PDB file of C-alpha atoms in Angstrom:
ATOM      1  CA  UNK A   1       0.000   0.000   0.000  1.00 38.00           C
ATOM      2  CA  UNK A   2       1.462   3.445  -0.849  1.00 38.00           C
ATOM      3  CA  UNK A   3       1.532   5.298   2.375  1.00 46.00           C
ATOM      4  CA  UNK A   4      -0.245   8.663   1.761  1.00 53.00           C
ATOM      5  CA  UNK A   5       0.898  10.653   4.963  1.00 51.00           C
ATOM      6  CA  UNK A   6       3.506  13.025   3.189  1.00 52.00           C
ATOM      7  CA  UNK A   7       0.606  14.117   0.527  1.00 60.00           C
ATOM      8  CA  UNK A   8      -1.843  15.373   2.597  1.00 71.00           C
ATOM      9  CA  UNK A   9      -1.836  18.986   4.050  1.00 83.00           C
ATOM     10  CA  UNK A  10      -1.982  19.485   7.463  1.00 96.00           C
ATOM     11  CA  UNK A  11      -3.932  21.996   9.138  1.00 98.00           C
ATOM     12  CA  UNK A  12      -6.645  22.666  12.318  1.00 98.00           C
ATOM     13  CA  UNK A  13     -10.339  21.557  12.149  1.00 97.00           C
ATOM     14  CA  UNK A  14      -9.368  19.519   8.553  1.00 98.00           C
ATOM     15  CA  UNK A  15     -11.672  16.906  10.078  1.00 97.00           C
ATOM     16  CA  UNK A  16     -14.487  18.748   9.474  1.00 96.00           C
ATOM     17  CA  UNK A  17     -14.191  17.900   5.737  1.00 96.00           C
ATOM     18  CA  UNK A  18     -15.634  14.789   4.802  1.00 96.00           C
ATOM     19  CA  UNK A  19     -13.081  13.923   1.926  1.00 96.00           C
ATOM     20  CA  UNK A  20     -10.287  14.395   4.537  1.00 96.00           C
ATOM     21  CA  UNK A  21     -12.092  12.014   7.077  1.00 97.00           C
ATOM     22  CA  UNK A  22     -12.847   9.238   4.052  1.00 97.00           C
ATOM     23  CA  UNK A  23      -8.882   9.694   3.076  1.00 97.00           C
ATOM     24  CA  UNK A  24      -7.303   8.767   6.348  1.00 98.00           C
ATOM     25  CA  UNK A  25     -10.028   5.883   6.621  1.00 98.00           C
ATOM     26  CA  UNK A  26      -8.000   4.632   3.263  1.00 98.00           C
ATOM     27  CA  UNK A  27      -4.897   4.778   5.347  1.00 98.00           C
ATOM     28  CA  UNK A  28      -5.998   2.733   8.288  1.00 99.00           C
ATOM     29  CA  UNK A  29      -4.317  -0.348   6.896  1.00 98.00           C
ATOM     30  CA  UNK A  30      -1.013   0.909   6.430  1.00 99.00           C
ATOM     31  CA  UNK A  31       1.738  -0.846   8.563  1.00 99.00           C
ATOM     32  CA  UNK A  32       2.475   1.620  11.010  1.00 99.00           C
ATOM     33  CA  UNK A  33      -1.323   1.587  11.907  1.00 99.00           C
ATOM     34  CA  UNK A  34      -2.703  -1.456  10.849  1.00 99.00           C
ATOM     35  CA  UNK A  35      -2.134  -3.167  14.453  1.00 99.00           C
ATOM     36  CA  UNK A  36      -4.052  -0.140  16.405  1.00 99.00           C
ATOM     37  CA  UNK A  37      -6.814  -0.126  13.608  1.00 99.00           C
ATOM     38  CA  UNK A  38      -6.723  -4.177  14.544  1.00 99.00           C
ATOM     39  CA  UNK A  39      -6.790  -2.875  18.452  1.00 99.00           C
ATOM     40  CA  UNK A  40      -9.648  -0.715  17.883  1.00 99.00           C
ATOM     41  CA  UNK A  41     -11.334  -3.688  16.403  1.00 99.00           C
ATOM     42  CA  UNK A  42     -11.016  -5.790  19.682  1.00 98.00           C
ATOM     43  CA  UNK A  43     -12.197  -2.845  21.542  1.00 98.00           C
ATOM     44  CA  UNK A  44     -15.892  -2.698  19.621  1.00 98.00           C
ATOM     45  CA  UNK A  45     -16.287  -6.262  20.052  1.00 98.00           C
ATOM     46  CA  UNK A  46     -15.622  -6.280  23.972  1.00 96.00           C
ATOM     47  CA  UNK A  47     -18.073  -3.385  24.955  1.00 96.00           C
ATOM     48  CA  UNK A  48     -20.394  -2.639  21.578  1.00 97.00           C
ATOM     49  CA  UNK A  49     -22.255  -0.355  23.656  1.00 96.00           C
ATOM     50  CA  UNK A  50     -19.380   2.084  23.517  1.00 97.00           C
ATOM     51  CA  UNK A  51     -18.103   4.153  20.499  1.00 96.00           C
ATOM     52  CA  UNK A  52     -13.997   3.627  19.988  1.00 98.00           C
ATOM     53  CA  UNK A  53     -12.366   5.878  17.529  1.00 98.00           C
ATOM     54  CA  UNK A  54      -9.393   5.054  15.358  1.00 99.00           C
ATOM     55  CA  UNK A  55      -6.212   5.891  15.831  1.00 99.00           C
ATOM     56  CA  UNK A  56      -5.207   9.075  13.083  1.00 99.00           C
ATOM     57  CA  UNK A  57      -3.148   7.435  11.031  1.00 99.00           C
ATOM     58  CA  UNK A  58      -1.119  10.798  10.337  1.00 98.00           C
ATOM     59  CA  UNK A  59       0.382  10.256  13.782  1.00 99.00           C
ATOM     60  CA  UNK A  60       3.283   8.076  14.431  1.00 99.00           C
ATOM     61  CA  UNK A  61       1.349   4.278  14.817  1.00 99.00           C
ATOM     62  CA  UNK A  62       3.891   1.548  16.259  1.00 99.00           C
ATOM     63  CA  UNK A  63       7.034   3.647  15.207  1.00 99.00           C
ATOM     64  CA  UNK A  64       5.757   6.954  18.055  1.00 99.00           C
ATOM     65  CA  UNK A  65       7.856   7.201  20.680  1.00 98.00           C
ATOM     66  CA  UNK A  66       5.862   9.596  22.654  1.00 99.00           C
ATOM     67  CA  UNK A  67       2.047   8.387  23.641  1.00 99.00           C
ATOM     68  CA  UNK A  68       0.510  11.417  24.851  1.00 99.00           C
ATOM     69  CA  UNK A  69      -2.665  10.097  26.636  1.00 99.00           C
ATOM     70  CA  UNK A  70      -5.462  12.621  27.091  1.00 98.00           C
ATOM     71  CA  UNK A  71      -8.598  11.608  29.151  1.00 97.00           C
ATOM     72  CA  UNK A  72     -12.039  10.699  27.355  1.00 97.00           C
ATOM     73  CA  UNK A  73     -12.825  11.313  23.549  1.00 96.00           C
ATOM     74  CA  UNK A  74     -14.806  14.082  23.030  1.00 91.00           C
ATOM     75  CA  UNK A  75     -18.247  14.232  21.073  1.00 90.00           C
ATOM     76  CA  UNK A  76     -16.485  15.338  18.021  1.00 88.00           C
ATOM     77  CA  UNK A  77     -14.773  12.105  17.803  1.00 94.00           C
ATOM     78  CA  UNK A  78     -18.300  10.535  17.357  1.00 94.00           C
ATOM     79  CA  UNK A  79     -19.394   9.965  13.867  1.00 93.00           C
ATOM     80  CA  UNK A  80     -23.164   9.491  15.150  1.00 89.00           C
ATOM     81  CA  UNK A  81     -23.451  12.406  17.205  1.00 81.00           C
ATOM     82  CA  UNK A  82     -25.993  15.329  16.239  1.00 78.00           C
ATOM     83  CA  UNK A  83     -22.536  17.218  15.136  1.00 81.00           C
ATOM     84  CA  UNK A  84     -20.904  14.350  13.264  1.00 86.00           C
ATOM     85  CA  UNK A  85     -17.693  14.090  14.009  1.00 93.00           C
ATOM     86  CA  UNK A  86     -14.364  12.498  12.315  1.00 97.00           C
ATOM     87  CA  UNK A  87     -14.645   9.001  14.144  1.00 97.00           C
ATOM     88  CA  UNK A  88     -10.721  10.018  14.470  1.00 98.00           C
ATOM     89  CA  UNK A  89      -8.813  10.426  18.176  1.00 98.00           C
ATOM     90  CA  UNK A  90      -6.978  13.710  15.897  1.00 98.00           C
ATOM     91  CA  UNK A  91      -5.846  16.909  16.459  1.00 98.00           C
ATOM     92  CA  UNK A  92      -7.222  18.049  13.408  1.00 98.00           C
ATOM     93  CA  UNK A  93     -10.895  17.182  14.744  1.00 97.00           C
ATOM     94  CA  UNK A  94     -13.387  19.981  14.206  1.00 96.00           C
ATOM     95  CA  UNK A  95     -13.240  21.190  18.405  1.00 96.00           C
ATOM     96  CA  UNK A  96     -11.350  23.790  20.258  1.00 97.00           C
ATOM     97  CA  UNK A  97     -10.010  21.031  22.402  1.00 97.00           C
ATOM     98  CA  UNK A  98      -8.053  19.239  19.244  1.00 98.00           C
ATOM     99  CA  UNK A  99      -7.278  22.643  17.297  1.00 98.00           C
ATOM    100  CA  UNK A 100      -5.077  23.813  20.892  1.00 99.00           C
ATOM    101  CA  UNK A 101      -3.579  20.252  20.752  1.00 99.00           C
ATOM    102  CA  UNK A 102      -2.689  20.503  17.096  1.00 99.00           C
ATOM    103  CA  UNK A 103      -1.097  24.368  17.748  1.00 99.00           C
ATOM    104  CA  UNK A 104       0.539  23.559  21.044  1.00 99.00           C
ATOM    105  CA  UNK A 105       2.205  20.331  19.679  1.00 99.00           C
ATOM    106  CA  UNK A 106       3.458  22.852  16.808  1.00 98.00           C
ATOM    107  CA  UNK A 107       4.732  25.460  19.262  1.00 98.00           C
ATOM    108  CA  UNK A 108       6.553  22.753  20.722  1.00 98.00           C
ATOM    109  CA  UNK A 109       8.197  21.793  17.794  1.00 98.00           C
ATOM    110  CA  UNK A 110       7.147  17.980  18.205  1.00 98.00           C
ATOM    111  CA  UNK A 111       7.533  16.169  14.688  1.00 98.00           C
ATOM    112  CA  UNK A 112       4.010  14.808  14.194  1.00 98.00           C
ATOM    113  CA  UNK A 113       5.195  11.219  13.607  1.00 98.00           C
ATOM    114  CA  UNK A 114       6.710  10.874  16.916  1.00 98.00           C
ATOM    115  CA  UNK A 115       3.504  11.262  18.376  1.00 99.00           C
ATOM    116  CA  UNK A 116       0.670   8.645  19.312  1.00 99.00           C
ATOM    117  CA  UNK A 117      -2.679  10.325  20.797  1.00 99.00           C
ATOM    118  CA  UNK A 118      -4.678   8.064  23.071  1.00 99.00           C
ATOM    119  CA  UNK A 119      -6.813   8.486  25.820  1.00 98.00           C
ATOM    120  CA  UNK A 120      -7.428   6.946  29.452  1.00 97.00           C
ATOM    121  CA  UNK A 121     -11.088   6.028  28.641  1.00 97.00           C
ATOM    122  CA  UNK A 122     -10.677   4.778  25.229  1.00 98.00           C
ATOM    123  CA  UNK A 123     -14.286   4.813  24.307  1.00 97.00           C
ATOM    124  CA  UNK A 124     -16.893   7.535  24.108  1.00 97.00           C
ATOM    125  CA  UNK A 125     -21.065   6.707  25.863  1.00 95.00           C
ATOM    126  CA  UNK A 126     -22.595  10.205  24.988  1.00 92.00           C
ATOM    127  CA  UNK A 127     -21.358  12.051  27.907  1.00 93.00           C
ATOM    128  CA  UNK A 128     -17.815  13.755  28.971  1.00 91.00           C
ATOM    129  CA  UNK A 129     -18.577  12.754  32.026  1.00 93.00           C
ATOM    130  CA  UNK A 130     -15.882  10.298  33.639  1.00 94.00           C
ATOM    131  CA  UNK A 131     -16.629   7.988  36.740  1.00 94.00           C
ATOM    132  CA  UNK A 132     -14.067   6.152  38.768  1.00 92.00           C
ATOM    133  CA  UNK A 133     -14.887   2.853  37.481  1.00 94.00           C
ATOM    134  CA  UNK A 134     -14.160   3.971  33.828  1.00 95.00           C
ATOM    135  CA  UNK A 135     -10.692   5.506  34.431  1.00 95.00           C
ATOM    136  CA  UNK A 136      -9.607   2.272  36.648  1.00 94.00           C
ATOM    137  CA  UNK A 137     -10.964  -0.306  33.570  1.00 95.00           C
ATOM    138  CA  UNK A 138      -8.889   2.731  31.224  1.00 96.00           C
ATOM    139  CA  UNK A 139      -5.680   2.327  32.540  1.00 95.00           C
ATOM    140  CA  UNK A 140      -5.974  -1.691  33.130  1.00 95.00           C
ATOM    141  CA  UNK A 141      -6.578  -1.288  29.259  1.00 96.00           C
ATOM    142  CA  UNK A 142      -3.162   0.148  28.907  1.00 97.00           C
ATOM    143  CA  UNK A 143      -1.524  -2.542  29.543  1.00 95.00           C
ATOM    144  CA  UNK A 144      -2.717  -4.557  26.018  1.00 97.00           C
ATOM    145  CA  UNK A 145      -2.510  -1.025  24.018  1.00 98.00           C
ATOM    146  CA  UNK A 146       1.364  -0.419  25.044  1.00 98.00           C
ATOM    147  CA  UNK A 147       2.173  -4.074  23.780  1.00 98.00           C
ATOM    148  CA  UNK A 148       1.298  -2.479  20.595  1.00 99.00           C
ATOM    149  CA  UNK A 149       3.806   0.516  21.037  1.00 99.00           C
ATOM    150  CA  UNK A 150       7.114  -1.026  21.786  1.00 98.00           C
ATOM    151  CA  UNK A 151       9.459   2.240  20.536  1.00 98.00           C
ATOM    152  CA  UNK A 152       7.592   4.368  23.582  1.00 98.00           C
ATOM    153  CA  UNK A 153       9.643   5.795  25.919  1.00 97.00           C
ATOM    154  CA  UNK A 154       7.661   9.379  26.906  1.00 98.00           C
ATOM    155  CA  UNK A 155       4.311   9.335  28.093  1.00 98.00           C
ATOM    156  CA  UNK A 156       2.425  12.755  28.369  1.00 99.00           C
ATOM    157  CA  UNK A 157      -0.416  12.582  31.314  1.00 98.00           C
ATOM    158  CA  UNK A 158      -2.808  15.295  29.582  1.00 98.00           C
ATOM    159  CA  UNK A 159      -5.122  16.217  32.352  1.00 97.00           C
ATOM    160  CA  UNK A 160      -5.879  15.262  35.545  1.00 95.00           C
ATOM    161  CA  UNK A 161      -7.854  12.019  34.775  1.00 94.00           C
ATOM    162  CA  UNK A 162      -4.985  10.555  32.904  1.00 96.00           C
ATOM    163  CA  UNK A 163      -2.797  11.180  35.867  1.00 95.00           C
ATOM    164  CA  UNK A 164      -4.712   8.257  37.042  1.00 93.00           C
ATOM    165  CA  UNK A 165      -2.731   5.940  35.406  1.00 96.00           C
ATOM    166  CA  UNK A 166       0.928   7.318  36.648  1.00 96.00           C
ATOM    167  CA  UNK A 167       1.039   4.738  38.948  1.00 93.00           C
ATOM    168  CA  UNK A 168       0.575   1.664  36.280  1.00 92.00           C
ATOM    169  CA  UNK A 169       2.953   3.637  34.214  1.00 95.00           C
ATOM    170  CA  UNK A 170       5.580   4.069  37.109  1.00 93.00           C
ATOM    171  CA  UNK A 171       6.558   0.513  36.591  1.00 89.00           C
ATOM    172  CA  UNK A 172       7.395   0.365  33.064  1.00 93.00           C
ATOM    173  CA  UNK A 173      10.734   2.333  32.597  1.00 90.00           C
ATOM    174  CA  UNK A 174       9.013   4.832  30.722  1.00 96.00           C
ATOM    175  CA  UNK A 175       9.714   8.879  31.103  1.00 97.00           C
ATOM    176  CA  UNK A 176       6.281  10.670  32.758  1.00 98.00           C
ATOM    177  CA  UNK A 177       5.233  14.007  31.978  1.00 98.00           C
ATOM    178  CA  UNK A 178       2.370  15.575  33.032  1.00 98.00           C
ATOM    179  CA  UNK A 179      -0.049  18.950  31.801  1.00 99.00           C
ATOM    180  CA  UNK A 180      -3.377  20.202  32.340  1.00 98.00           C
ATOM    181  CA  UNK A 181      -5.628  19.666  29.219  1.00 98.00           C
ATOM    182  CA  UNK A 182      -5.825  21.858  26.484  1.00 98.00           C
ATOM    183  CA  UNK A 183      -9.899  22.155  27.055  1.00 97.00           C
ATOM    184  CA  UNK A 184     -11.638  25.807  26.392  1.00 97.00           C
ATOM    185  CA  UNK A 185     -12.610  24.850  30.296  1.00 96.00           C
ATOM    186  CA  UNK A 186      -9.368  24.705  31.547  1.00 97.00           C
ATOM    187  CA  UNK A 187      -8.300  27.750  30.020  1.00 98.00           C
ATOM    188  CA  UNK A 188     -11.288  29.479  31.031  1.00 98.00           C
ATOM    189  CA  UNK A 189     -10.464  28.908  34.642  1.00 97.00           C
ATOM    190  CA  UNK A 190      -7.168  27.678  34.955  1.00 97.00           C
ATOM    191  CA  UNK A 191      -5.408  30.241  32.509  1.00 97.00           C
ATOM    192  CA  UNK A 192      -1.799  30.209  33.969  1.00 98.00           C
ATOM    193  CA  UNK A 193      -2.351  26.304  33.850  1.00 98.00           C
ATOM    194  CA  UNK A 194      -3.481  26.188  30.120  1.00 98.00           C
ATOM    195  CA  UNK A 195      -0.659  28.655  28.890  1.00 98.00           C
ATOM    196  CA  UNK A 196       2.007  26.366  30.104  1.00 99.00           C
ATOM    197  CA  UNK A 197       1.324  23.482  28.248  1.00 99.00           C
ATOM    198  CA  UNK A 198       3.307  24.180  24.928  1.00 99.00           C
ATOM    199  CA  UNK A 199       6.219  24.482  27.146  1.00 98.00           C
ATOM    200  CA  UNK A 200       5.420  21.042  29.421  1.00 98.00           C
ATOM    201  CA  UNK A 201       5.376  19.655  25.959  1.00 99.00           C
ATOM    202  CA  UNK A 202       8.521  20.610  24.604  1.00 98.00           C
ATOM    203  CA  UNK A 203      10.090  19.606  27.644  1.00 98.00           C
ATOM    204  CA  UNK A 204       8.717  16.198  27.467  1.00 98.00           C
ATOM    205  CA  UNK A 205       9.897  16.375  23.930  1.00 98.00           C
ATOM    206  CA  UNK A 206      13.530  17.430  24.805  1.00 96.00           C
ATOM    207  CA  UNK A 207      14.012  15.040  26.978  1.00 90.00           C
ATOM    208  CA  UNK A 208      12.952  12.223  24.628  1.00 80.00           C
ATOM    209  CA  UNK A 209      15.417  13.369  21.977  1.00 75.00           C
TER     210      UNK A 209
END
């Protein structure tokens, strides 16, 4: 299969075109995402009541070396919602949430296919709400995701939900970062919080070079 990734442009909010969503679908069985399209497979068939996105297959696959792993996926991840959405986990989804993520990885100067995006509750109900009970079945779900990702070696805690699973991570001789989320809600009320997140990211970055 011809992989497609250096021929497509690369912008905010591309998602919310429907020939850029049906062009990264035709990439989903390209080798260095085949095995998390396969993933995301095994996902749907464990809880079909839940909605699990696809890994963007403009991001890094099984050759990132940083997993940056955000919290819940967001109604414009949802391809059935009253908004339809990209049915991506992408920064260039058609949200403010994913257009920060897209311009803060920029400002940080993190090459795009270094980069895996995941999240701590993998799946999406109708509701951002989070209990306890998803976030501890979330990070017990890490543990079959990051036998997918063997070159990781940074892991970004995005949030304060994902910080749940620092402790599983603690044990794996990986590098932990963590930042607030890039939400319009956190940087409605947690301004100084939001603002430093390009720079938490570059760190992370740095340090992985």
């Amino acid at each position: 299969m011809v992989n497609m990734t250096n021929k497509i442009e690369d912008v905010p909010r591309l998602l919310r075109l429907p020939g850029a969503i049906a062009l990264r679908r035709q990439m989903l069985g390209e080798a260095h995402i085949a095995p998390l399209t396969q993933y995301v497979e095994s996902l749907r068939a464990k809880h079909p009541t839940w909605e699990f996105q696809d890994f963007d297959p403009m991001d890094g696959g099984v050759e990132a070396d940083m997993l940056f792993l955000m919290e819940k996926p967001g109604p414009m991840t949802s391809p059935t919602g009253k908004k339809q959405g990209s049915g991506f986990i992408s920064r260039n989804n058609d949200d403010p949430t994913a257009e920060a993520t897209f311009n803060f990885m920029v400002a940080a100067g993190i090459p795009r296919k270094r980069v895996v995006l995941w999240n701590v509750i993998p799946g999406w109900n109708g509701t951002i709400s989070m209990t306890v009970a998803e976030c501890r079945s979330g990070v017990e779900e890490l543990n079959d995701l990051l036998l997918l990702l063997p070159k990781i070696k940074t892991v970004v805690l995005v949030g304060g939900k994902a910080g749940r699973a620092q402790k599983l991570l603690e044990g794996m001789n990986l590098r932990i970062f963590t930042s607030a989320h890039p939400s319009p809600k956190v940087r409605s009320i947690k301004r100084a919080m939001w603002d430093l997140i390009p720079r938490q990211w570059e760190e992370a970055y740095k340090c992985c070079r």
